Coordinates of C-alpha atoms in Angstrom, one line a residue:
M123 CA 119.4 84.7 151.2
I124 CA 117.5 82.7 153.4
N125 CA 119.6 80.2 155.7
K126 CA 117.2 77.3 155.6
N127 CA 118.7 75.6 158.5
E128 CA 118.4 78.4 160.8
L129 CA 114.8 78.9 159.9
A130 CA 114.2 74.8 160.3
K131 CA 115.1 75.3 163.9
K132 CA 113.0 78.5 164.8
I133 CA 110.1 76.4 163.2
N134 CA 110.9 73.6 165.5
D135 CA 110.9 76.1 168.5
L136 CA 107.5 77.5 167.6
K137 CA 104.8 77.3 170.0
G138 CA 101.2 76.4 169.2
L139 CA 101.7 74.4 166.4
T140 CA 101.6 70.3 166.3
N141 CA 104.4 68.2 165.2
D142 CA 102.5 67.5 162.1
E143 CA 102.2 71.2 161.2
K144 CA 105.9 71.9 162.2
S145 CA 106.8 68.7 159.9
A146 CA 104.8 70.1 156.8
L147 CA 106.2 73.8 157.2
V148 CA 110.0 72.1 157.2
E149 CA 109.1 70.0 154.3
L150 CA 107.6 73.2 152.4
L151 CA 111.1 75.0 153.5
R152 CA 113.2 71.9 152.2
T153 CA 111.6 71.5 148.7
Q154 CA 111.6 75.4 148.3
K155 CA 113.1 76.1 144.9
K156 CA 114.3 79.2 143.4
Y157 CA 115.8 80.3 140.0
G158 CA 118.9 78.9 138.9
L159 CA 120.5 75.3 139.2
V160 CA 119.5 72.5 141.7
W161 CA 121.9 69.7 142.1
E162 CA 123.0 67.0 144.4
D163 CA 126.3 68.3 146.0
K164 CA 128.6 65.1 145.7
I165 CA 131.5 64.9 148.1
E166 CA 134.6 64.1 146.5
N167 CA 137.6 62.3 148.3
V168 CA 139.7 65.4 148.1
E169 CA 137.0 67.1 150.3
K170 CA 137.2 64.2 152.7
R171 CA 141.1 64.6 152.9
L172 CA 140.4 68.4 153.6
L173 CA 138.1 68.0 156.2
E174 CA 141.2 66.4 158.5
N175 CA 144.3 68.0 156.8
L176 CA 145.6 71.5 155.5
P177 CA 147.5 71.5 152.1
V178 CA 150.8 73.0 151.7
L179 CA 153.1 73.3 148.8
T180 CA 156.4 71.9 149.1
E181 CA 159.3 72.6 146.5
V182 CA 161.1 69.8 144.4
K183 CA 164.3 71.5 144.1
E184 CA 165.9 69.1 141.5
R185 CA 163.5 70.0 138.9
A186 CA 163.7 73.9 139.2
I187 CA 164.7 75.7 136.0
I188 CA 166.5 78.7 137.1
S189 CA 167.4 81.5 134.2
D190 CA 171.2 83.4 134.3
S191 CA 169.0 86.6 133.7
P192 CA 168.3 88.2 137.3
D193 CA 165.0 89.7 136.3
A194 CA 163.6 86.5 134.9
P195 CA 160.0 86.1 136.1
N196 CA 159.4 83.1 138.2
H197 CA 156.6 80.7 136.9
I198 CA 155.1 78.2 139.2
L199 CA 154.0 74.5 138.4
I200 CA 152.1 72.6 141.1
E201 CA 151.5 68.9 140.9
G202 CA 148.4 67.9 142.7
D203 CA 144.7 68.0 143.0
N204 CA 143.6 71.5 142.0
L205 CA 140.9 72.1 145.0
E206 CA 144.0 71.4 147.1
A207 CA 146.3 73.8 145.4
L208 CA 143.7 76.6 145.0
T209 CA 143.3 76.3 148.9
A210 CA 146.9 76.8 149.3
L211 CA 146.9 79.6 146.9
S212 CA 144.2 81.4 148.8
Y213 CA 146.8 82.3 151.4
T214 CA 149.8 83.0 148.8
H215 CA 147.4 84.8 146.0
G216 CA 144.5 85.9 147.6
E217 CA 143.1 88.8 145.6
K218 CA 146.7 88.8 143.3
I219 CA 145.4 86.7 140.2
D220 CA 144.9 89.1 137.4
V221 CA 144.1 86.5 134.5
I222 CA 142.6 83.0 135.1
Y223 CA 142.2 80.8 132.1
I224 CA 141.1 77.1 132.3
D225 CA 140.1 74.4 130.1
P226 CA 138.4 72.1 132.3
P227 CA 137.0 68.6 131.4
Y228 CA 133.7 68.9 129.1
N229 CA 132.2 66.1 130.8
T230 CA 131.4 64.5 127.4
G231 CA 130.9 60.9 128.8
N232 CA 134.0 59.8 126.7
K233 CA 136.3 59.4 129.5
D234 CA 137.3 62.9 129.8
F235 CA 135.9 63.6 133.5
V236 CA 137.2 61.6 136.5
Y237 CA 135.4 62.0 139.6
N238 CA 136.6 60.1 143.0
D239 CA 138.6 58.1 140.7
H240 CA 136.4 57.0 138.3
Y241 CA 135.4 58.1 134.8
V242 CA 131.9 59.5 134.7
D243 CA 129.9 57.9 131.5
K244 CA 127.0 58.9 129.6
E245 CA 124.8 56.5 131.6
D246 CA 125.6 58.2 134.9
S247 CA 122.1 59.8 136.0
Y248 CA 124.1 61.9 138.2
R249 CA 126.8 63.1 135.8
H250 CA 125.8 66.6 135.6
S251 CA 125.4 66.9 139.4
K252 CA 128.9 65.6 139.9
W253 CA 130.4 67.8 137.1
L254 CA 128.5 70.9 138.9
S255 CA 129.6 70.1 142.3
F256 CA 133.2 69.5 141.1
M257 CA 133.2 73.1 139.3
N258 CA 131.4 75.0 142.2
K259 CA 133.8 74.3 144.5
R260 CA 136.8 75.3 142.7
L261 CA 135.3 78.2 140.9
K262 CA 134.3 79.6 144.4
I263 CA 137.9 79.8 145.4
A264 CA 139.0 81.0 142.0
K265 CA 136.7 84.0 142.5
Q266 CA 138.4 84.6 145.6
L267 CA 142.0 84.9 143.9
L268 CA 141.0 87.6 141.4
S269 CA 142.7 91.1 141.8
D270 CA 140.3 94.2 141.5
K271 CA 141.2 94.1 138.0
G272 CA 140.9 90.3 137.2
V273 CA 139.1 88.5 134.4
I274 CA 138.4 84.5 133.9
F275 CA 138.0 82.9 130.8
I276 CA 136.5 79.4 130.9
S277 CA 136.7 77.0 127.6
I278 CA 133.6 75.0 127.3
D279 CA 131.6 73.1 124.6
D280 CA 127.9 72.3 124.3
N281 CA 127.6 69.5 126.8
E282 CA 128.0 71.9 129.9
Q283 CA 128.0 75.5 128.4
A284 CA 124.3 76.3 129.7
Q285 CA 124.7 74.8 133.1
L286 CA 128.3 76.5 133.4
K287 CA 126.6 79.7 132.4
L288 CA 124.2 79.6 135.3
L289 CA 126.6 78.4 137.7
C290 CA 129.1 81.4 137.1
D291 CA 126.2 83.8 137.0
E292 CA 125.5 82.7 140.6
I293 CA 129.1 82.3 141.7
F294 CA 130.1 85.6 139.7
G295 CA 127.2 87.4 140.6
N296 CA 128.9 90.6 141.7
L297 CA 131.3 90.3 138.9
D298 CA 130.7 91.7 135.1
F299 CA 129.6 89.0 132.7
V300 CA 131.6 90.1 129.7
A301 CA 130.9 87.8 126.8
T302 CA 130.4 83.8 125.8
I303 CA 133.0 83.9 123.0
P304 CA 132.5 81.3 120.0
W305 CA 135.9 79.8 119.2
R306 CA 135.9 77.8 116.0
K307 CA 137.9 74.3 116.8
R308 CA 137.8 72.6 113.5
T309 CA 136.4 72.8 109.7
A310 CA 133.0 71.3 109.4
K311 CA 132.7 67.4 109.2
S312 CA 129.7 65.5 107.0
D313 CA 129.8 62.4 109.0
V314 CA 128.0 63.7 112.4
P315 CA 124.8 62.9 113.8
H316 CA 122.0 65.1 112.2
Y317 CA 124.1 66.4 109.7
L318 CA 124.8 69.3 111.9
S319 CA 128.8 69.5 112.6
Q320 CA 129.5 71.2 116.1
D321 CA 132.4 73.2 114.9
Y322 CA 132.5 75.6 117.8
E323 CA 133.3 75.7 121.5
W324 CA 132.6 78.4 123.7
V325 CA 135.0 80.8 126.0
L326 CA 132.9 82.2 128.9
C327 CA 134.5 85.6 130.2
Y328 CA 133.6 87.2 133.7
A329 CA 135.5 90.1 135.2
K330 CA 135.9 92.6 137.8
T331 CA 134.4 96.1 137.2
N332 CA 138.0 97.4 136.8
Y333 CA 139.1 95.1 134.0
E334 CA 139.1 96.3 130.4
A335 CA 139.6 94.3 127.3
G336 CA 141.7 95.4 124.1
I337 CA 144.2 95.1 122.0
K338 CA 147.1 97.1 120.8
K339 CA 146.4 98.9 117.5
E340 CA 148.7 100.4 115.1
T341 CA 150.0 103.8 115.9
R342 CA 147.8 106.1 114.5
K343 CA 149.0 108.8 112.0
Y344 CA 148.5 112.3 113.1
F345 CA 149.2 115.3 111.1
E346 CA 150.3 118.8 111.9
T347 CA 149.6 121.6 109.4
Q348 CA 150.3 125.1 109.0
D349 CA 146.9 126.2 109.5
F350 CA 146.7 124.3 112.8
P351 CA 150.2 124.9 114.4
G352 CA 150.9 122.9 117.2
K353 CA 147.6 121.1 116.8
Q354 CA 147.8 117.3 115.6
W355 CA 145.0 115.8 113.7
R356 CA 144.1 112.7 112.1
I357 CA 141.2 111.7 109.5
H358 CA 138.3 109.2 109.6
D359 CA 135.7 108.1 107.3
L360 CA 132.6 109.9 107.0
T361 CA 130.4 107.4 105.5
K362 CA 128.3 104.4 107.0
Q363 CA 127.2 101.2 105.3
T364 CA 123.5 101.8 105.6
T365 CA 121.1 102.3 102.8
A366 CA 119.1 105.5 102.4
E367 CA 115.8 103.8 103.5
E368 CA 117.5 102.9 107.0
R369 CA 118.9 106.5 107.2
P370 CA 116.7 109.1 105.1
N371 CA 118.3 111.8 107.3
S372 CA 121.7 111.0 106.1
F373 CA 121.1 110.9 102.4
F374 CA 122.1 114.2 100.9
T375 CA 124.5 115.7 98.8
I376 CA 127.5 117.4 100.4
I377 CA 128.7 120.6 98.3
N378 CA 132.4 121.8 98.9
P379 CA 131.9 125.5 99.7
K380 CA 135.2 126.3 98.2
T381 CA 135.2 124.7 94.8
G382 CA 131.3 123.8 94.5
E383 CA 132.1 120.1 93.9
E384 CA 129.4 117.8 94.7
Y385 CA 129.5 114.6 96.9
P386 CA 126.3 112.7 96.9
A387 CA 125.4 110.0 99.3
S388 CA 124.9 106.5 97.6
R389 CA 121.8 104.3 98.0
N390 CA 123.7 101.5 99.7
R391 CA 126.4 103.8 101.7
T392 CA 125.0 107.0 103.3
W393 CA 126.8 109.8 105.3
A394 CA 127.5 108.9 108.9
V395 CA 125.8 112.3 109.9
T396 CA 122.9 114.5 109.1
K397 CA 123.0 117.6 107.2
D398 CA 122.5 119.7 110.4
T399 CA 125.5 117.9 111.9
F400 CA 127.6 118.3 108.8
D401 CA 127.2 121.7 108.7
Y402 CA 128.2 122.3 112.4
Y403 CA 131.3 120.0 112.0
Y404 CA 132.2 122.3 108.9
K405 CA 131.8 125.4 111.1
I406 CA 134.5 124.1 113.7
N407 CA 136.8 123.0 110.9
R408 CA 136.3 119.3 111.3
I409 CA 135.5 118.2 107.8
V410 CA 138.3 118.0 105.3
F411 CA 137.8 118.1 101.5
P412 CA 139.7 116.3 98.6
G413 CA 142.4 118.9 97.6
D414 CA 142.7 120.8 101.0
Y415 CA 145.9 119.2 101.6
D416 CA 148.0 117.7 98.7
F417 CA 149.4 115.0 100.9
L418 CA 146.2 113.3 101.4
K419 CA 144.6 110.7 98.7
I420 CA 141.3 111.1 99.5
D421 CA 138.1 111.0 97.1
R422 CA 135.4 112.4 99.3
P423 CA 135.1 114.3 102.3
V424 CA 136.2 112.8 105.5
L425 CA 135.8 113.8 109.4
R426 CA 139.0 115.2 111.2
Y427 CA 139.8 114.2 115.0
W428 CA 142.0 116.2 117.1
K429 CA 145.0 114.3 118.8
D430 CA 144.2 115.9 122.4
E431 CA 140.4 114.7 122.2
D432 CA 141.7 111.2 121.4
D433 CA 144.0 111.4 124.4
K434 CA 141.5 112.7 126.9
K435 CA 139.0 110.1 125.5
L436 CA 141.3 107.1 125.6
G437 CA 143.2 107.8 129.0
E438 CA 145.2 105.2 129.7
R439 CA 143.7 103.0 127.0
A440 CA 145.3 105.3 124.4
G441 CA 147.0 102.7 121.9
F442 CA 144.3 100.1 122.1
V443 CA 141.1 99.6 120.8
S444 CA 138.2 97.3 121.8
V445 CA 137.9 93.8 120.2
S446 CA 134.9 91.6 118.9
S447 CA 133.6 88.8 120.7
H448 CA 134.2 87.0 117.3
I449 CA 137.8 85.3 117.2
A450 CA 139.3 85.3 114.0
E451 CA 140.3 82.0 112.3
F452 CA 144.2 83.0 112.2
V453 CA 143.8 82.3 115.9
G454 CA 143.9 78.5 115.5
M455 CA 142.1 75.4 115.9
T456 CA 142.5 72.3 117.7
Q457 CA 144.8 71.0 115.1
D458 CA 147.0 73.7 115.5
G459 CA 147.4 72.9 119.3
T460 CA 148.0 69.2 118.3
K461 CA 150.5 70.6 115.8
N462 CA 152.1 73.0 118.8
V463 CA 152.7 69.4 120.8
T464 CA 154.0 67.3 118.0
E465 CA 156.6 69.8 117.2
I466 CA 158.0 69.8 120.8
F467 CA 157.6 66.3 121.7
G468 CA 158.0 64.8 118.0
E469 CA 154.6 63.0 119.0
K470 CA 150.9 63.7 119.9
A471 CA 151.8 63.6 123.5
F472 CA 148.4 65.0 124.6
G473 CA 144.9 65.1 123.3
F474 CA 142.9 68.0 121.9
P475 CA 145.2 70.9 123.2
K476 CA 144.2 74.3 123.1
P477 CA 146.4 76.1 120.3
L478 CA 149.2 78.5 121.7
S479 CA 147.6 81.3 119.4
L480 CA 144.4 81.0 121.2
I481 CA 146.0 81.5 124.5
C482 CA 148.2 84.1 123.4
Y483 CA 145.4 86.0 122.0
L484 CA 143.0 85.7 125.1
L485 CA 146.2 86.8 127.3
K486 CA 146.8 89.5 124.7
I487 CA 143.5 91.3 125.3
S488 CA 143.5 90.9 128.9
N489 CA 144.3 94.2 130.4
P490 CA 146.4 95.1 127.6
H491 CA 148.2 98.3 129.0
D492 CA 149.4 95.8 131.8
N493 CA 152.2 93.1 130.6
N494 CA 153.4 92.4 134.2
S495 CA 150.1 90.5 135.0
T496 CA 149.8 87.2 137.3
I497 CA 148.2 84.2 135.3
L498 CA 146.7 81.1 136.6
D499 CA 145.6 78.0 134.9
F500 CA 144.4 75.2 137.4
F501 CA 143.5 72.8 134.4
A502 CA 146.9 72.9 133.0
G503 CA 146.9 69.9 130.8
S504 CA 149.9 70.1 128.3
G505 CA 150.9 73.4 129.8
T506 CA 150.0 75.8 126.9
T507 CA 149.0 78.9 129.2
L508 CA 152.5 79.0 130.4
H509 CA 153.9 78.4 127.0
A510 CA 151.7 81.5 126.1
T511 CA 152.9 83.5 128.9
M512 CA 156.4 83.2 128.1
Q513 CA 155.9 83.7 124.4
L514 CA 154.0 86.9 125.0
N515 CA 156.8 88.3 127.4
A516 CA 159.5 87.4 124.6
E517 CA 157.2 89.5 122.0
D518 CA 156.7 92.4 123.9
G519 CA 159.2 92.6 127.1
G520 CA 156.6 92.0 129.7
H521 CA 157.4 90.5 133.1
R522 CA 154.0 88.3 133.4
K523 CA 154.2 85.3 135.9
C524 CA 152.1 82.2 135.5
I525 CA 150.8 79.5 137.8
L526 CA 150.0 76.2 136.5
V527 CA 147.9 73.2 138.2
T528 CA 147.4 69.7 137.4
N529 CA 147.4 66.2 138.9
N530 CA 150.0 63.7 138.0
E531 CA 147.4 61.2 136.5
N532 CA 149.2 59.0 133.6
N533 CA 152.4 61.3 134.8
I534 CA 150.9 64.1 132.8
C535 CA 152.5 66.5 135.2
E536 CA 156.0 65.3 135.1
N537 CA 156.1 63.9 131.3
V538 CA 154.1 66.4 129.5
T539 CA 153.2 69.8 131.4
Y540 CA 156.7 70.1 133.0
E541 CA 158.4 68.7 130.4
R542 CA 157.2 70.8 127.6
N543 CA 157.9 74.1 129.3
K544 CA 161.2 72.8 130.2
R545 CA 161.9 72.3 126.3
V546 CA 160.3 75.7 125.6
I547 CA 162.7 77.5 128.2
S548 CA 165.9 75.4 127.2
G549 CA 165.2 75.2 123.5
Y550 CA 163.9 71.9 121.4
V551 CA 164.3 70.4 117.7
T552 CA 161.1 69.6 115.6
P553 CA 160.5 66.5 113.8
K554 CA 161.7 68.3 110.8
G555 CA 165.0 69.1 112.0
K556 CA 164.4 72.9 112.7
E557 CA 166.1 74.3 115.9
V558 CA 163.8 76.7 117.8
E559 CA 165.6 78.9 120.3
G560 CA 164.5 78.4 124.2
L561 CA 162.9 81.3 125.7
K562 CA 165.8 81.5 128.4
A563 CA 164.6 84.4 130.4
N564 CA 162.3 82.4 132.6
N565 CA 162.7 80.6 135.8
L566 CA 160.2 77.5 136.4
R567 CA 159.9 76.0 139.7
Y568 CA 158.0 72.7 140.6
Y569 CA 155.7 71.8 143.8
K570 CA 153.7 69.2 145.1
T571 CA 151.0 69.2 147.7
A572 CA 151.8 68.0 151.1
F573 CA 149.5 67.8 154.2
V574 CA 149.3 68.9 158.0
S575 CA 146.5 67.9 160.3
R576 CA 143.9 70.5 160.9
E577 CA 144.0 69.8 164.7
R578 CA 145.7 72.6 166.5
T579 CA 148.1 71.1 168.5
N580 CA 151.5 72.7 169.1
E581 CA 153.1 70.1 167.3
N582 CA 151.1 70.3 164.2
M583 CA 151.2 74.3 164.4
R584 CA 155.1 74.2 164.2
K585 CA 155.1 71.6 161.5
L586 CA 152.7 73.8 159.2
V587 CA 154.9 77.0 159.6
S588 CA 157.7 74.7 158.9
L589 CA 156.1 73.1 155.8
A590 CA 154.8 76.6 154.9
T591 CA 158.1 78.2 154.2
D592 CA 158.2 77.6 150.4
M593 CA 154.6 79.0 150.5
L594 CA 155.9 82.2 151.8
C595 CA 158.5 82.2 149.0
I596 CA 155.8 82.2 146.5
R597 CA 153.8 84.8 148.4
N598 CA 156.5 87.2 148.3
D599 CA 158.3 85.9 145.1
V600 CA 161.5 85.7 146.9
Y601 CA 163.5 82.4 146.8
I602 CA 167.3 83.0 147.4
E603 CA 168.3 81.8 150.6
K604 CA 171.1 83.4 152.4
S605 CA 172.4 83.6 156.1
F606 CA 171.4 86.2 158.3
G607 CA 174.1 87.9 160.5
N608 CA 175.5 85.7 162.8
V609 CA 175.1 81.9 161.7
I610 CA 171.7 80.3 163.2
S611 CA 170.6 76.9 162.9
R612 CA 167.9 76.7 159.8
E613 CA 165.8 75.0 162.3
L614 CA 165.4 78.0 164.0
V615 CA 165.1 80.7 161.6
R616 CA 165.8 80.9 157.7
Y617 CA 166.5 84.1 155.6
F618 CA 165.4 84.8 151.9
E619 CA 166.8 87.9 149.7
D620 CA 166.6 89.4 146.5
D621 CA 167.3 93.1 145.2
K622 CA 163.6 93.6 146.1
T623 CA 162.6 91.6 149.1
Q624 CA 164.0 90.5 152.3
M625 CA 161.9 87.7 154.3
L626 CA 162.8 86.4 157.5
V627 CA 160.9 83.0 159.0
V628 CA 161.3 82.6 163.1
Y629 CA 160.3 79.0 163.8
H630 CA 161.5 79.4 167.6
E631 CA 160.4 82.4 169.5
E632 CA 163.7 82.1 171.7
V633 CA 165.9 83.4 169.1
I634 CA 163.8 86.7 168.8
P635 CA 166.5 88.8 170.9
A636 CA 169.3 87.8 168.8
I637 CA 167.3 88.5 165.2
V638 CA 166.5 92.0 166.8
E639 CA 170.1 92.7 167.5
M640 CA 171.0 91.5 164.0
I641 CA 168.2 93.6 162.1
G642 CA 170.0 96.6 163.8
T643 CA 173.3 96.1 162.4
V644 CA 172.5 95.3 158.8
P645 CA 172.1 98.3 156.1
K646 CA 168.7 99.6 156.2
R647 CA 166.3 99.4 152.8
K648 CA 163.4 101.2 151.7
E649 CA 161.4 98.2 151.7
K650 CA 160.9 96.6 155.4
I651 CA 162.0 93.3 156.1
K652 CA 159.1 90.7 156.4
V653 CA 159.3 88.7 159.4
Y654 CA 157.0 85.7 159.9
V655 CA 157.2 84.5 163.5
F656 CA 155.8 81.3 165.0
S657 CA 153.1 81.8 167.7
P658 CA 150.5 80.0 169.1
N659 CA 148.1 82.7 168.9
R660 CA 147.9 86.1 166.9
Y661 CA 150.7 87.9 168.6
A662 CA 153.5 88.5 166.4
Y663 CA 155.9 89.5 169.3
N664 CA 155.5 93.3 168.4
D665 CA 156.8 94.3 171.7
E666 CA 160.1 92.0 171.2
F667 CA 160.6 93.9 168.1
Y668 CA 159.8 97.3 169.5
D669 CA 163.3 98.9 169.1
V670 CA 163.2 97.9 165.4
E671 CA 159.7 98.3 164.3
D672 CA 160.3 101.0 161.7
R673 CA 162.5 98.2 159.6
V674 CA 160.0 95.0 159.8
M675 CA 156.6 93.8 158.9
L676 CA 155.5 91.4 161.4
C677 CA 153.0 88.3 160.8
A678 CA 152.3 85.7 163.2
L679 CA 152.2 82.4 162.0
P680 CA 149.8 79.9 161.5
D681 CA 147.2 82.2 162.2
A682 CA 147.6 84.0 159.0
I683 CA 147.2 81.0 157.1
Y684 CA 144.5 79.5 159.1
E685 CA 142.4 82.7 158.4
A686 CA 143.0 82.7 154.7
Y687 CA 142.0 78.7 154.9
K688 CA 139.1 79.4 157.0
R689 CA 137.2 81.2 153.9
V690 CA 137.8 78.2 151.6
L691 CA 138.1 74.9 153.3
P692 CA 135.1 72.6 153.5
K693 CA 133.1 72.5 156.6
K694 CA 131.3 69.8 158.5
K695 CA 127.8 71.5 158.5
P696 CA 125.2 69.7 160.2
D697 CA 121.9 69.1 158.3
Y698 CA 119.5 70.8 160.8
L699 CA 116.5 70.2 158.3
S700 CA 117.1 66.3 158.5
E701 CA 117.4 66.6 162.2
V702 CA 114.5 68.6 162.9
L703 CA 112.4 66.1 160.4
H704 CA 113.9 63.1 162.5
E705 CA 113.0 64.6 165.8
L706 CA 109.5 65.6 164.6
K707 CA 108.5 62.5 162.9
G708 CA 110.0 59.8 165.3
Q709 CA 112.5 57.0 164.2
T710 CA 109.9 54.7 162.9
S711 CA 110.8 52.7 159.9
E712 CA 107.5 54.3 158.1
T713 CA 109.1 57.7 158.8
E714 CA 112.7 56.8 157.5
E715 CA 111.2 55.6 154.2
S716 CA 109.2 58.6 153.8
S717 CA 112.1 60.7 154.5
E718 CA 114.4 59.0 152.0
S719 CA 111.7 59.4 149.2
M720 CA 111.6 62.9 150.1
Q721 CA 115.3 63.4 150.0
S722 CA 115.5 61.7 146.6
T723 CA 112.5 63.9 145.1
Y724 CA 114.6 67.1 146.5
S725 CA 118.0 66.3 145.7
K726 CA 117.6 64.9 142.2
P727 CA 119.2 67.7 140.0
V728 CA 116.5 69.1 137.6
L729 CA 119.4 69.2 134.7
D730 CA 120.2 65.6 135.2
E731 CA 119.3 63.2 132.5

């Protein structure tokens, strides 16, 4: 991809060209278009904050819901702008998210999309640009969070579906486009413009190459008979719903060589094989006729499959079948989502929620052989994705973990997202008086975004490490704080431990000798102790930990956080194209007017109204 800024500087340095010629070349470069979307990149208020500050996540401990079950998965709810939260997650969960589901604002112009604290209405000539700019920044970070088997599902309607598809093609270019999945959101209405009811929305799906969709199927029934001892087999239909005209080579009569009974193909349902292929299958014992086995109730020849061939073909997908991009109506519509919320709250506490059954379905077909995945929804809304995650775990004994992100506009995070899942965990009573048992084997932890200045002073770096301790707990999925050896002030060091993980956070390097001595006295585990040490640079005090190097995994902070954030934080980029044009054309008012006109022509998004 051409770096236009660099090329503009080279044009400016060329010898033998007049300023007018250089200016013409730069203008050509600036107006050059490519296939895809062009839009005005509008800066958000949140980006302005991130130009000056680093986001961190801090726990609101009084809202934590902790299960009595020691193996309960830890789910995370983050209150804050999702761009800030995604930035923080780039450190805690880089390449660790297996499934992302989001239901972003559809930008209908009906007060559903807020940009810089203002609703974007239908009359805003840049409403598509604002939405694309908004989505572009978040999806770019989301891509970096996906694991090597990761998949992302995005719900959308016709207002932005075409634009979103092009945007995703550009962002997820090295991922596989899986499908645009239609979802029926309601039954048909007659009182609609043009008398064509828009009853469907869409779910765009992109995935890493290691991703496989599928769904558990009923266990296949295999037989073992005396004529094939130790070799299990099953049967499969040998006909196909095609006409004789469509498959003339498969329109023939099968004759049972043992009985002489004839089985002709019908004109509207031919055999699935040709005559030559049938003869070959019969020769290798793949054909089963009616009467061959008393326990089989068949009225025509069928094809025999061997279990070892199935297992070899399916590999780790044994027990799963592919799914259609058509979502059956049993998955539910918008009215079912409203019913889900109403049953929990006794009222319609959230508008147009996705049905629980839809999210359960999407999660169920995502890497179906793995029920320990990590799931992210950064447009959490009423919190359906976490509800679905806990529901699936209860059904199949899985250990899926879910991360939700939402702002607290109109107290939605506190009063809807959190409250809904709190009731799902603890149990609730429906408006009809039915008691619903809680999904108690789950932990839910509540976080808010906080900030530290990006300026790398010693004070700011120490503050960042201190505030980032909750993020380290999220990163390592360890939350139980204990004392470590001799009592040391929590201002100097903190220690976290569970059955799987040990984690030390060392805030002041002067306590390292005492820490090393204590590490040498505690029982050795299979897994190394994760030790995060404050350091003004990248040095993690490896020499000081030399005597216990086989027992620790060292990491220097805050450098590791800076490195993760560097890939996603907004940057102050000088616009060299504008600077070169300004230099070449001079600072006359006429030139400024010309430049403004050119800027407007170039920047106006081609898809905007």
